[in-house]
CSV table of N, CA, C and O in Angstrom, one decimal:
chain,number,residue,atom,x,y,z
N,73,UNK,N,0.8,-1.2,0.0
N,73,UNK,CA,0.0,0.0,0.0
N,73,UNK,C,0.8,1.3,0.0
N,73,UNK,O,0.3,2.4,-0.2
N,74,UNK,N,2.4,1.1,0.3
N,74,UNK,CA,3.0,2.3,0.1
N,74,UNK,C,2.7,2.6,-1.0
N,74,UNK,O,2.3,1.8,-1.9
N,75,UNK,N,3.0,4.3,-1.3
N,75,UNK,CA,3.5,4.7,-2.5
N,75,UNK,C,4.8,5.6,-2.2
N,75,UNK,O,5.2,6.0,-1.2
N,76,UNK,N,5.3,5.8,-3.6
N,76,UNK,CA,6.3,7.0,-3.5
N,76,UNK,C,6.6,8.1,-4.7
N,76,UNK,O,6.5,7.7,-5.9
N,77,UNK,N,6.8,8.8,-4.6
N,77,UNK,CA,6.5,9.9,-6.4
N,77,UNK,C,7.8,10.6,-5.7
N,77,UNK,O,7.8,10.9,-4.5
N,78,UNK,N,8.9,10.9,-6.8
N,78,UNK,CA,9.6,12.1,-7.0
N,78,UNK,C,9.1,13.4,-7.5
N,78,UNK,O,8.3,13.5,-8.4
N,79,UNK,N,9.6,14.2,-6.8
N,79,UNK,CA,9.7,15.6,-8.1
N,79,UNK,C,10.9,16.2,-7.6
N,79,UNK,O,11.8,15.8,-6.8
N,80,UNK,N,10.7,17.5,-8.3
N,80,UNK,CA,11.9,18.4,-8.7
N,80,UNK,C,12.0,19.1,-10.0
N,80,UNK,O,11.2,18.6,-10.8
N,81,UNK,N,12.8,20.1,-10.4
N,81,UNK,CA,13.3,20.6,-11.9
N,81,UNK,C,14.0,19.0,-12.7
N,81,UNK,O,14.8,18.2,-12.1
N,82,UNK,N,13.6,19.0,-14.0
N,82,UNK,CA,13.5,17.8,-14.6
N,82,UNK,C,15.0,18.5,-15.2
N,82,UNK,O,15.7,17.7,-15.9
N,83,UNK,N,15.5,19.9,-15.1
N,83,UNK,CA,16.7,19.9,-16.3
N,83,UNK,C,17.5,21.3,-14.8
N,83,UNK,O,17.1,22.3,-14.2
N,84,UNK,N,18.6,20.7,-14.7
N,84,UNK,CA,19.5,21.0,-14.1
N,84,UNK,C,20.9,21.5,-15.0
N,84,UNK,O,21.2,20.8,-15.9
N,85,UNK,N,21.7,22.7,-14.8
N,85,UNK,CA,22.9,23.3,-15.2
N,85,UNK,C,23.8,23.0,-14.9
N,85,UNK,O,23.9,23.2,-13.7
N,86,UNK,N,25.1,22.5,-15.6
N,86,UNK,CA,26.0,21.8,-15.1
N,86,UNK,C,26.8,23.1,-13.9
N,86,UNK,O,26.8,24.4,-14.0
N,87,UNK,N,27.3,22.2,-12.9
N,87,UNK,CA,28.0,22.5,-11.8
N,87,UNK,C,27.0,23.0,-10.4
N,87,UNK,O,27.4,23.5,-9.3
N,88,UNK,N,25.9,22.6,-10.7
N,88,UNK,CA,25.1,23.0,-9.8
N,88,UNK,C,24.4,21.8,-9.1
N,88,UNK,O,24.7,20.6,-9.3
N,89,UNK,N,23.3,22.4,-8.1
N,89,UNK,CA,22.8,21.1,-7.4
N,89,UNK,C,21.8,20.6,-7.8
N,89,UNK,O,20.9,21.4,-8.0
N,90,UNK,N,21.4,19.4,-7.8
N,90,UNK,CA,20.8,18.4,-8.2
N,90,UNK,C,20.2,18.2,-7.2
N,90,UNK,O,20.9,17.7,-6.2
N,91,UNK,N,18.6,18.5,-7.1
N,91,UNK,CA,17.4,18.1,-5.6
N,91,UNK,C,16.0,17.7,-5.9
N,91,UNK,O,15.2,18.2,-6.7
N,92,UNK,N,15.7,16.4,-5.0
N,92,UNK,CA,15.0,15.8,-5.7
N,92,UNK,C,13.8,15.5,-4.3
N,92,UNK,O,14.5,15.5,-3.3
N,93,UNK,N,13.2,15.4,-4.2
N,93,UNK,CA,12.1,15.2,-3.3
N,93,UNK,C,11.3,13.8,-3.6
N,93,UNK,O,11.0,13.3,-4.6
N,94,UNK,N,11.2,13.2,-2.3
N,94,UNK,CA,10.5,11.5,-2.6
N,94,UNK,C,9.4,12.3,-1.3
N,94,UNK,O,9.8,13.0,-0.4
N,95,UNK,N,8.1,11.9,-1.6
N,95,UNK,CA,6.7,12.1,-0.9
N,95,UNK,C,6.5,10.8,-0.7
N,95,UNK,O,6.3,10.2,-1.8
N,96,UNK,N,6.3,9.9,0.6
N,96,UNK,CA,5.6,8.3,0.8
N,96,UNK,C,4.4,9.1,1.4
N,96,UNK,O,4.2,10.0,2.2
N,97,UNK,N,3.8,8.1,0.8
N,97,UNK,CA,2.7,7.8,1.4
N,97,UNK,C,1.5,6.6,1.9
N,97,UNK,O,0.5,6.8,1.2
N,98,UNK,N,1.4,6.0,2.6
N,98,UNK,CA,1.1,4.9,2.8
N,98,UNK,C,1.6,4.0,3.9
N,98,UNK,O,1.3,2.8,4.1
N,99,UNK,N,2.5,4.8,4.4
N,99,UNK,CA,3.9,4.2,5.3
N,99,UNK,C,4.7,5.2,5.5
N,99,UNK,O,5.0,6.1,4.7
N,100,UNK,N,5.2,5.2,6.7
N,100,UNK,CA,6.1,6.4,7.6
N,100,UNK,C,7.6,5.8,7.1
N,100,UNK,O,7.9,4.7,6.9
N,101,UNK,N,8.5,7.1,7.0
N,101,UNK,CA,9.8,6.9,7.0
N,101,UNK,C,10.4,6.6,8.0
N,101,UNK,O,11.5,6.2,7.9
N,102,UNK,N,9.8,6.7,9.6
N,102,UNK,CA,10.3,6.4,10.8
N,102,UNK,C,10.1,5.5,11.4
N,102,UNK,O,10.5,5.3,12.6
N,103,UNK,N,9.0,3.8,10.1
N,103,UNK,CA,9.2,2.7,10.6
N,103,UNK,C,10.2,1.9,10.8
N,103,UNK,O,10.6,1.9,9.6
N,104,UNK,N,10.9,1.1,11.4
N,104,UNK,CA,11.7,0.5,11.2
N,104,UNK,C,12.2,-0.8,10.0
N,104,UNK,O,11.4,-1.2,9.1
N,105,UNK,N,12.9,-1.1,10.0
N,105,UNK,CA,13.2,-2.2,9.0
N,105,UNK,C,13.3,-2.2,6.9
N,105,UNK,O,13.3,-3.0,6.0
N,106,UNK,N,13.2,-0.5,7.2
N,106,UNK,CA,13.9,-0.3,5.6
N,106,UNK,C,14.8,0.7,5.8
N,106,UNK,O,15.2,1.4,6.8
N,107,UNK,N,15.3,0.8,4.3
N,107,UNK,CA,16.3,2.4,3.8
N,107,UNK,C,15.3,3.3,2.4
N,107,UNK,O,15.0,3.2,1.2
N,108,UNK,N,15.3,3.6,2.9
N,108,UNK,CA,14.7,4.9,2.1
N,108,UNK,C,15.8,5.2,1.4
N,108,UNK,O,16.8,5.6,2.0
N,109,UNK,N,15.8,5.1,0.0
N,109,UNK,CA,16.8,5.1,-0.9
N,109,UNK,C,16.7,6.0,-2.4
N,109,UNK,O,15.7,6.4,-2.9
N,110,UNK,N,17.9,6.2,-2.7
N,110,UNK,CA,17.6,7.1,-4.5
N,110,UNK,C,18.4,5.7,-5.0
N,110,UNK,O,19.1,5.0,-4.3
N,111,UNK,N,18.3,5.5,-6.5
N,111,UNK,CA,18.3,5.1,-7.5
N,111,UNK,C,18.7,6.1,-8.6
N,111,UNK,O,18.3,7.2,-8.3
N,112,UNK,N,19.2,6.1,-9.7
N,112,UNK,CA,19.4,6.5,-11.0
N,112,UNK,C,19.8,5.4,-11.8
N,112,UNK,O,20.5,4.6,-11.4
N,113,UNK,N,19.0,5.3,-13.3
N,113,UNK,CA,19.8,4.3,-14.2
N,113,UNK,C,19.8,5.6,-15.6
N,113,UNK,O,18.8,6.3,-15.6
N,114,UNK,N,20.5,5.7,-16.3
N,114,UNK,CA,21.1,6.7,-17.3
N,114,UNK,C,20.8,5.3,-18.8
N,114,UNK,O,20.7,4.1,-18.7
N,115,UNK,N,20.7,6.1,-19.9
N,115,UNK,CA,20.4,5.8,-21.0
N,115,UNK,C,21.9,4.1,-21.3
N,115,UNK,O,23.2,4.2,-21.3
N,116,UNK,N,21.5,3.3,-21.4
N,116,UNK,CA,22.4,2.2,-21.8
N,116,UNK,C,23.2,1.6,-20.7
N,116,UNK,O,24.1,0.9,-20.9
N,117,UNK,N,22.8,2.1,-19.1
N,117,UNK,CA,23.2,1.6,-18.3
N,117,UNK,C,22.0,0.9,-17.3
N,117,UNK,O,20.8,1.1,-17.3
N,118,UNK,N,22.9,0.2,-16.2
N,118,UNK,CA,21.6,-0.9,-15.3
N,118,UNK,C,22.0,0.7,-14.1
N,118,UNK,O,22.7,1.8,-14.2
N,119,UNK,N,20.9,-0.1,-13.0
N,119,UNK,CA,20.7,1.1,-12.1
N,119,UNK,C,21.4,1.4,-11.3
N,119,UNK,O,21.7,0.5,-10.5
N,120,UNK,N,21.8,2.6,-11.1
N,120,UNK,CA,22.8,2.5,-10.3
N,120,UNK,C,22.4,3.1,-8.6
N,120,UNK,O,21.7,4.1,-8.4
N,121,UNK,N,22.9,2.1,-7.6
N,121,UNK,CA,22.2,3.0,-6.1
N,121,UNK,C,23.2,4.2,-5.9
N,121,UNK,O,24.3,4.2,-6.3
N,122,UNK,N,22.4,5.1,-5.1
N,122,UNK,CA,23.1,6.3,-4.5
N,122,UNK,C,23.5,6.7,-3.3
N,122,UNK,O,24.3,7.6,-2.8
N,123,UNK,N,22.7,5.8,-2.8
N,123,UNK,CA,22.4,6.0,-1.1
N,123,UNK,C,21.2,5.6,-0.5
N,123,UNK,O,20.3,4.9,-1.1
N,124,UNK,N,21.0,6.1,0.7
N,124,UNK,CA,19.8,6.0,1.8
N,124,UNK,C,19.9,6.3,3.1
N,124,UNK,O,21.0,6.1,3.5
N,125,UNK,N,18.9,6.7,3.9
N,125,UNK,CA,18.3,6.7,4.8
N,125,UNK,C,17.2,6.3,5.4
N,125,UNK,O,16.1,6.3,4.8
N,126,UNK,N,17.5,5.9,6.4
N,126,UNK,CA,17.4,5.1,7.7
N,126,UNK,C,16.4,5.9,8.4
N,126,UNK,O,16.4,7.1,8.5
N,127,UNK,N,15.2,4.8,9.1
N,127,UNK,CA,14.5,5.2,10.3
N,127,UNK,C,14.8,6.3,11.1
N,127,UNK,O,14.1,7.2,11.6
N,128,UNK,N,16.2,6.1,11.3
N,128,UNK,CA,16.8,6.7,12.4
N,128,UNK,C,17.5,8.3,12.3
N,128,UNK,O,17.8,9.2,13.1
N,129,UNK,N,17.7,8.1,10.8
N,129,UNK,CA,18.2,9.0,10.1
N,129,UNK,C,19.8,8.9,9.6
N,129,UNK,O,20.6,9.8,9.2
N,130,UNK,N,19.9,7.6,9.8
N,130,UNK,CA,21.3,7.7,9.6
N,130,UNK,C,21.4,7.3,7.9
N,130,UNK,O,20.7,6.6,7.2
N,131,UNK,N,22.9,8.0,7.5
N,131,UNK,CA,22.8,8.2,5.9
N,131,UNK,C,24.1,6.7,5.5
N,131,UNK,O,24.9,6.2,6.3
N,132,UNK,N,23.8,6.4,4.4
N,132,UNK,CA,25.0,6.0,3.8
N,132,UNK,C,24.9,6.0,2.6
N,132,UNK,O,23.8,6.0,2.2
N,133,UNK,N,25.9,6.1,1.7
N,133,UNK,CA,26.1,6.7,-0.2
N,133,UNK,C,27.5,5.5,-0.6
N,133,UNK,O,28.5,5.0,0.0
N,134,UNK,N,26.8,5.3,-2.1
N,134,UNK,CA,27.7,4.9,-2.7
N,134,UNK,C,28.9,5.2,-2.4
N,134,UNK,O,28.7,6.3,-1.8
N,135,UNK,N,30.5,4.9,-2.4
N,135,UNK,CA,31.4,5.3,-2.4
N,135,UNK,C,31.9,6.3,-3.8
N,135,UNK,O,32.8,7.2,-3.7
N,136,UNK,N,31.1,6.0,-5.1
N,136,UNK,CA,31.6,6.5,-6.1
N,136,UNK,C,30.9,7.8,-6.1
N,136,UNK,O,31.2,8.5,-7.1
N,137,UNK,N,29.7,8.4,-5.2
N,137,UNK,CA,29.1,9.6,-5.5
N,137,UNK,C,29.3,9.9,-3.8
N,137,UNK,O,28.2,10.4,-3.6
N,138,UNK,N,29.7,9.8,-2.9
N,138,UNK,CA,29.5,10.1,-1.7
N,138,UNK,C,30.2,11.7,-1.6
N,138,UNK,O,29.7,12.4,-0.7
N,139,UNK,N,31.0,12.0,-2.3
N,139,UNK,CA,31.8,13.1,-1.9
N,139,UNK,C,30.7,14.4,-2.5
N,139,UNK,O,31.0,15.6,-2.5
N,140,UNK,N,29.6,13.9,-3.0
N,140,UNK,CA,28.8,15.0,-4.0
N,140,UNK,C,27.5,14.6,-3.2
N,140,UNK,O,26.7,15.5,-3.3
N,141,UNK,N,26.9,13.6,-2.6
N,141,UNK,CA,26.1,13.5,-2.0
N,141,UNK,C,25.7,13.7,-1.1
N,141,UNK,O,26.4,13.3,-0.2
N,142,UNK,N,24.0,14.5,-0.8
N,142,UNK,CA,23.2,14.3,0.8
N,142,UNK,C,21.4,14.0,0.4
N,142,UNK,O,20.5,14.5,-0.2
N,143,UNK,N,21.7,12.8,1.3
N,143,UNK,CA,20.4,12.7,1.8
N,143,UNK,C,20.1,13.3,3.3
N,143,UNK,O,20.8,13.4,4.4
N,144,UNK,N,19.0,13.8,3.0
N,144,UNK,CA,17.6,14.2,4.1
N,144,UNK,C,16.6,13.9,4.1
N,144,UNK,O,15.9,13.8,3.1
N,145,UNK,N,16.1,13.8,5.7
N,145,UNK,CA,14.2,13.7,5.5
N,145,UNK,C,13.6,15.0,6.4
N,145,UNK,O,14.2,16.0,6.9
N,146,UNK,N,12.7,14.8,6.3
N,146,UNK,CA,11.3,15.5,6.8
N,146,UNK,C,10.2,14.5,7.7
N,146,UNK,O,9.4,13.9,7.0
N,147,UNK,N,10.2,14.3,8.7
N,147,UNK,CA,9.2,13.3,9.2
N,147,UNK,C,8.0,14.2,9.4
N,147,UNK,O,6.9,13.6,9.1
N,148,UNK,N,7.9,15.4,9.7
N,148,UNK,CA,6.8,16.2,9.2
N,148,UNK,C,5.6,16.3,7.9
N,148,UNK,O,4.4,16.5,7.9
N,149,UNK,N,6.8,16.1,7.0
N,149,UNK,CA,6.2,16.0,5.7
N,149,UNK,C,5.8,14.4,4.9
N,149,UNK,O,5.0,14.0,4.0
N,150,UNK,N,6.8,13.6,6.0
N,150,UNK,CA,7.4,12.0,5.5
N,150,UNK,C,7.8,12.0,4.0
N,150,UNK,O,7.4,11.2,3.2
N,151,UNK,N,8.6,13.1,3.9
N,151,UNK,CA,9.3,12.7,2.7
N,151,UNK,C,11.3,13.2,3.2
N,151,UNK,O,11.8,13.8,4.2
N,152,UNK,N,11.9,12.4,1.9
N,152,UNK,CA,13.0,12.7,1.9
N,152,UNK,C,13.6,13.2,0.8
N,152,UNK,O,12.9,13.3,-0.2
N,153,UNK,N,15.0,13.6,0.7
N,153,UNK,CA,15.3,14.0,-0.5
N,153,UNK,C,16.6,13.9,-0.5
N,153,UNK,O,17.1,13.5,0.6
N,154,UNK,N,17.5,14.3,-2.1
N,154,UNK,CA,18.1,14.0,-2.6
N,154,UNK,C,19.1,15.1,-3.1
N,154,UNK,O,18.8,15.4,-4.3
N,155,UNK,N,19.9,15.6,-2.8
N,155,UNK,CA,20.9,16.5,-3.3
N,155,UNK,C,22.3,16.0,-3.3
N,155,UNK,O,23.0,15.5,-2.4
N,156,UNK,N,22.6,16.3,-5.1
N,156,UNK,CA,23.5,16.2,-5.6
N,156,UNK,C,24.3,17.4,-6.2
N,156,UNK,O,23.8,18.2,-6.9
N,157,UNK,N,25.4,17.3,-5.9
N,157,UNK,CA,26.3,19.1,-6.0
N,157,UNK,C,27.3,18.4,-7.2
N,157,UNK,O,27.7,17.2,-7.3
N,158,UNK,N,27.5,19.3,-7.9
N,158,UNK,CA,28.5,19.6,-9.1
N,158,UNK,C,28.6,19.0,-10.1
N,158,UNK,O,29.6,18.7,-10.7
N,159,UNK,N,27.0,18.9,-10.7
N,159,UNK,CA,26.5,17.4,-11.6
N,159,UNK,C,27.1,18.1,-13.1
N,159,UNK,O,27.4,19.3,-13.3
N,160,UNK,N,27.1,17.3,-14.1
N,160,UNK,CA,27.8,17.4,-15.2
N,160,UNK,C,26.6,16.2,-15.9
N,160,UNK,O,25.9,15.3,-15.4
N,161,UNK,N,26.9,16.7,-17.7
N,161,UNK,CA,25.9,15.7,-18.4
N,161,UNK,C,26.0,14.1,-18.2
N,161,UNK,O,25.0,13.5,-18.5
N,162,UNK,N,27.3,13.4,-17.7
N,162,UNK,CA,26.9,12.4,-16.9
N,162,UNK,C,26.0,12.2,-16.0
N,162,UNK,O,25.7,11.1,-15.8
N,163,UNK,N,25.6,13.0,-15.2
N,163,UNK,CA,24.4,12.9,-14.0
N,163,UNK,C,23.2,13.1,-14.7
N,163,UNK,O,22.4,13.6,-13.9
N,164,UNK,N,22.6,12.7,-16.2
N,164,UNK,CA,21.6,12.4,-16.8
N,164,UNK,C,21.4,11.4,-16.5
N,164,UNK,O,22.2,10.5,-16.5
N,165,UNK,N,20.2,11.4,-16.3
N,165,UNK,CA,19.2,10.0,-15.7
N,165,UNK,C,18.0,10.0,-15.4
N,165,UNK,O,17.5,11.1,-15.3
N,166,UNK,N,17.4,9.1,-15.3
N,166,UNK,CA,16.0,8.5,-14.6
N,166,UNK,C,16.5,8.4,-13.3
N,166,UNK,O,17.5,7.8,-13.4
N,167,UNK,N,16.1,8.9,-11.9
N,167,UNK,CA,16.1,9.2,-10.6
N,167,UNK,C,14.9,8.4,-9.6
N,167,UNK,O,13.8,9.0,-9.7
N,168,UNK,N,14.7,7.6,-9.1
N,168,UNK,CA,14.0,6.6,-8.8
N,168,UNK,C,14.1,6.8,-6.8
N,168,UNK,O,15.2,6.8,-6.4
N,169,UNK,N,13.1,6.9,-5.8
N,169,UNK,CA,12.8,7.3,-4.8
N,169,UNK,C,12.8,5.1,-4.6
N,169,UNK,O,12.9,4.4,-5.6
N,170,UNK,N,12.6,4.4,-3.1
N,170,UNK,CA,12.2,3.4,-3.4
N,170,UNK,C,12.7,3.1,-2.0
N,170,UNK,O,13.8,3.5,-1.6
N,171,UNK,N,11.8,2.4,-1.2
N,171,UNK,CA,11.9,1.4,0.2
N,171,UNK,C,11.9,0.3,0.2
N,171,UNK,O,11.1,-0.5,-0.2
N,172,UNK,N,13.0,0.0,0.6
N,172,UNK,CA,14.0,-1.4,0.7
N,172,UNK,C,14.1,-2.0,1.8
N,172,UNK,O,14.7,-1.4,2.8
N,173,UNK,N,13.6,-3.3,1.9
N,173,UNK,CA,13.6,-4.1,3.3
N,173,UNK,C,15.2,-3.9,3.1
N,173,UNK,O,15.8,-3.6,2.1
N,174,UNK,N,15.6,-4.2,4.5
N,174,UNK,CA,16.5,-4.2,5.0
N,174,UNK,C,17.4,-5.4,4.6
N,174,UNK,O,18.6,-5.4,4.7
N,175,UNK,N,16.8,-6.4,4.2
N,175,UNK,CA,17.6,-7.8,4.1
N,175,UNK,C,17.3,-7.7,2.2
N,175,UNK,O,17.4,-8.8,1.5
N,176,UNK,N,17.1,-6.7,1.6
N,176,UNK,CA,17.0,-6.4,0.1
N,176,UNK,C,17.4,-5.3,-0.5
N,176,UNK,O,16.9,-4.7,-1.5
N,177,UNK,N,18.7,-4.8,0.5
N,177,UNK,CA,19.5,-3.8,0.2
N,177,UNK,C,20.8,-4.5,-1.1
N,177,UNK,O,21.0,-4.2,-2.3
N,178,UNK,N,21.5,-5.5,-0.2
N,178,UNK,CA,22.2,-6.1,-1.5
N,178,UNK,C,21.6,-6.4,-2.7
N,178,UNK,O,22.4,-6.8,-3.5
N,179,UNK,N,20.5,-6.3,-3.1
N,179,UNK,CA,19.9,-6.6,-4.3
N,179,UNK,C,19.6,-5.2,-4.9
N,179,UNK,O,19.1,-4.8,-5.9
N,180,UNK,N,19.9,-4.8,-4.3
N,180,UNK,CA,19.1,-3.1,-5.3
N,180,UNK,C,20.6,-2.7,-5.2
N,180,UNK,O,20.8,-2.2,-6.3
N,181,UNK,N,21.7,-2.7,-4.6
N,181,UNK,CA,23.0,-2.4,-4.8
N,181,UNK,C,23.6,-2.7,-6.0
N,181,UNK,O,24.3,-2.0,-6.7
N,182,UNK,N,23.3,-4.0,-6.0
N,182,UNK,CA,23.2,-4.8,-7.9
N,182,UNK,C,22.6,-4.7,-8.9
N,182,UNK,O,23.0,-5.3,-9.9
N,183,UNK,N,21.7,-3.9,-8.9
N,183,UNK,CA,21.1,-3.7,-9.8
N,183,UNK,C,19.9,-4.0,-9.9
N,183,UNK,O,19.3,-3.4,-10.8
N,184,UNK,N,19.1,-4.9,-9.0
N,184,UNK,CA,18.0,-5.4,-8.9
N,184,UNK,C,16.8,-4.2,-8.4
N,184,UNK,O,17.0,-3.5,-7.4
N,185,UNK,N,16.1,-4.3,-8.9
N,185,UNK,CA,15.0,-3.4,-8.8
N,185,UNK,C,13.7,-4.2,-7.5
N,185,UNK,O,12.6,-4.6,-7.7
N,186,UNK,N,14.0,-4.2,-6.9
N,186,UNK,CA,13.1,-4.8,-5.6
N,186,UNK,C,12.6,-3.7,-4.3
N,186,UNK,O,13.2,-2.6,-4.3
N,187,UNK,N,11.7,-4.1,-3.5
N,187,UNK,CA,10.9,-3.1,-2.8
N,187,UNK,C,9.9,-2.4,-3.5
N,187,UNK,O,9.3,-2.6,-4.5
N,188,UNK,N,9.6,-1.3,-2.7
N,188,UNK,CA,9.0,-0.6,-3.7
N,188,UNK,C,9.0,0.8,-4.1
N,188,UNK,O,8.9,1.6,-3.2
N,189,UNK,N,9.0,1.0,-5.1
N,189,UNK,CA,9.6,2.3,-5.8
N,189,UNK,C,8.6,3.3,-6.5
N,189,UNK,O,7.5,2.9,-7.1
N,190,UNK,N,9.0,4.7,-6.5
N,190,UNK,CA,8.5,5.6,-7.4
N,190,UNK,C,8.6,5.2,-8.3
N,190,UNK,O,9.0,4.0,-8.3
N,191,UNK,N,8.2,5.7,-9.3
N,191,UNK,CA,7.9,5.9,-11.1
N,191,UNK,C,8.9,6.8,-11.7
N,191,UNK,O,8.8,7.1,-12.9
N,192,UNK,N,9.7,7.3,-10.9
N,192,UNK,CA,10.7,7.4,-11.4
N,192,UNK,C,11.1,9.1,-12.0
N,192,UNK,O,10.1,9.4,-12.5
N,193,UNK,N,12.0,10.0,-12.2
N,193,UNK,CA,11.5,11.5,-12.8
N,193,UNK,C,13.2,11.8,-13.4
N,193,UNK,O,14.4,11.8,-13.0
N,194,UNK,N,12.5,11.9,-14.8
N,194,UNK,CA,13.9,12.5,-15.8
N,194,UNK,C,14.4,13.6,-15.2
N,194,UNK,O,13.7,14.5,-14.8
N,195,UNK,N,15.6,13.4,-14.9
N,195,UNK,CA,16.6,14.8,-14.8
N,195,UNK,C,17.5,15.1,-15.8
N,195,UNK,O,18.2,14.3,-16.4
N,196,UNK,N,17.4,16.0,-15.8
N,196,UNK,CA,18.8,16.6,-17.9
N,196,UNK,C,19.7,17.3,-17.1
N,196,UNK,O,19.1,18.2,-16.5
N,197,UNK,N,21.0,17.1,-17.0
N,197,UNK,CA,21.6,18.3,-16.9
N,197,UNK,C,22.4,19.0,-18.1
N,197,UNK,O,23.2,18.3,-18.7
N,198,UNK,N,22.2,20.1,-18.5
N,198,UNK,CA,22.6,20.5,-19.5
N,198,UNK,C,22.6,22.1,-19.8
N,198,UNK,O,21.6,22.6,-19.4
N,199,UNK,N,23.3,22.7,-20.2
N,199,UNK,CA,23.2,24.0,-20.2
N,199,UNK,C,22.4,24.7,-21.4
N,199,UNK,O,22.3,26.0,-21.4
């Protein structure tokens, strides 16, 4: 019964930040036993994870975007979000919001698309 929907500006300018907003609904971000996660898969590649947060709030990020990444939430709002600093036209993609049991994090690290997820919102960076 969860859901989850991104938004944000669909076309971002290189060197700037990249912010993305996930709205759940159906389910609190402050239950226990998932990660509240971003996703991106780019044209001819599988998906790649970015990060997440935790019940608790605690963050963790890919190692290959970590130095450019933050996640945050809102338990007010029960959404979280997604900022990415210093994006370039490789940071084109499909951006994907998505709640991951806990024991189905290795599988979405891989590429596997499991839990359950937004629908997903084009971002262009381009000038």
């Amino acid at each position: 019964q969860v859901q989850l929907q991104e938004s944000g500006p669909g076309l971002v300018d290189p060197s700037q930040t990249l912010s993305l907003t996930c709205t759940v609904s159906g389910g609190s971000i402050t239950a226990a036993y998932y990660y509240w996660s971003w996703i991106r898969q780019s044209p001819g590649k599988g998906l790649e994870w970015i990060g997440y947060i935790t019940y608790s709030g605690t963050t963790y990020y890919s190692p290959s975007l970590e130095s450019r990444t933050s996640i945050s939430r809102d338990t007010s709002k029960n959404q979280f979000t997604l900022q990415l600093r210093s994006v370039t036209p490789e940071d084109t993609a499909v951006y994907y919001c998505a709640r991951v049991p806990v024991d189905s994090l290795s599988a979405v690290v891989a590429g596997r698309k499991t839990g359950s997820w937004g629908r997903g919102t084009q971002v262009t960076v381009s000038s």
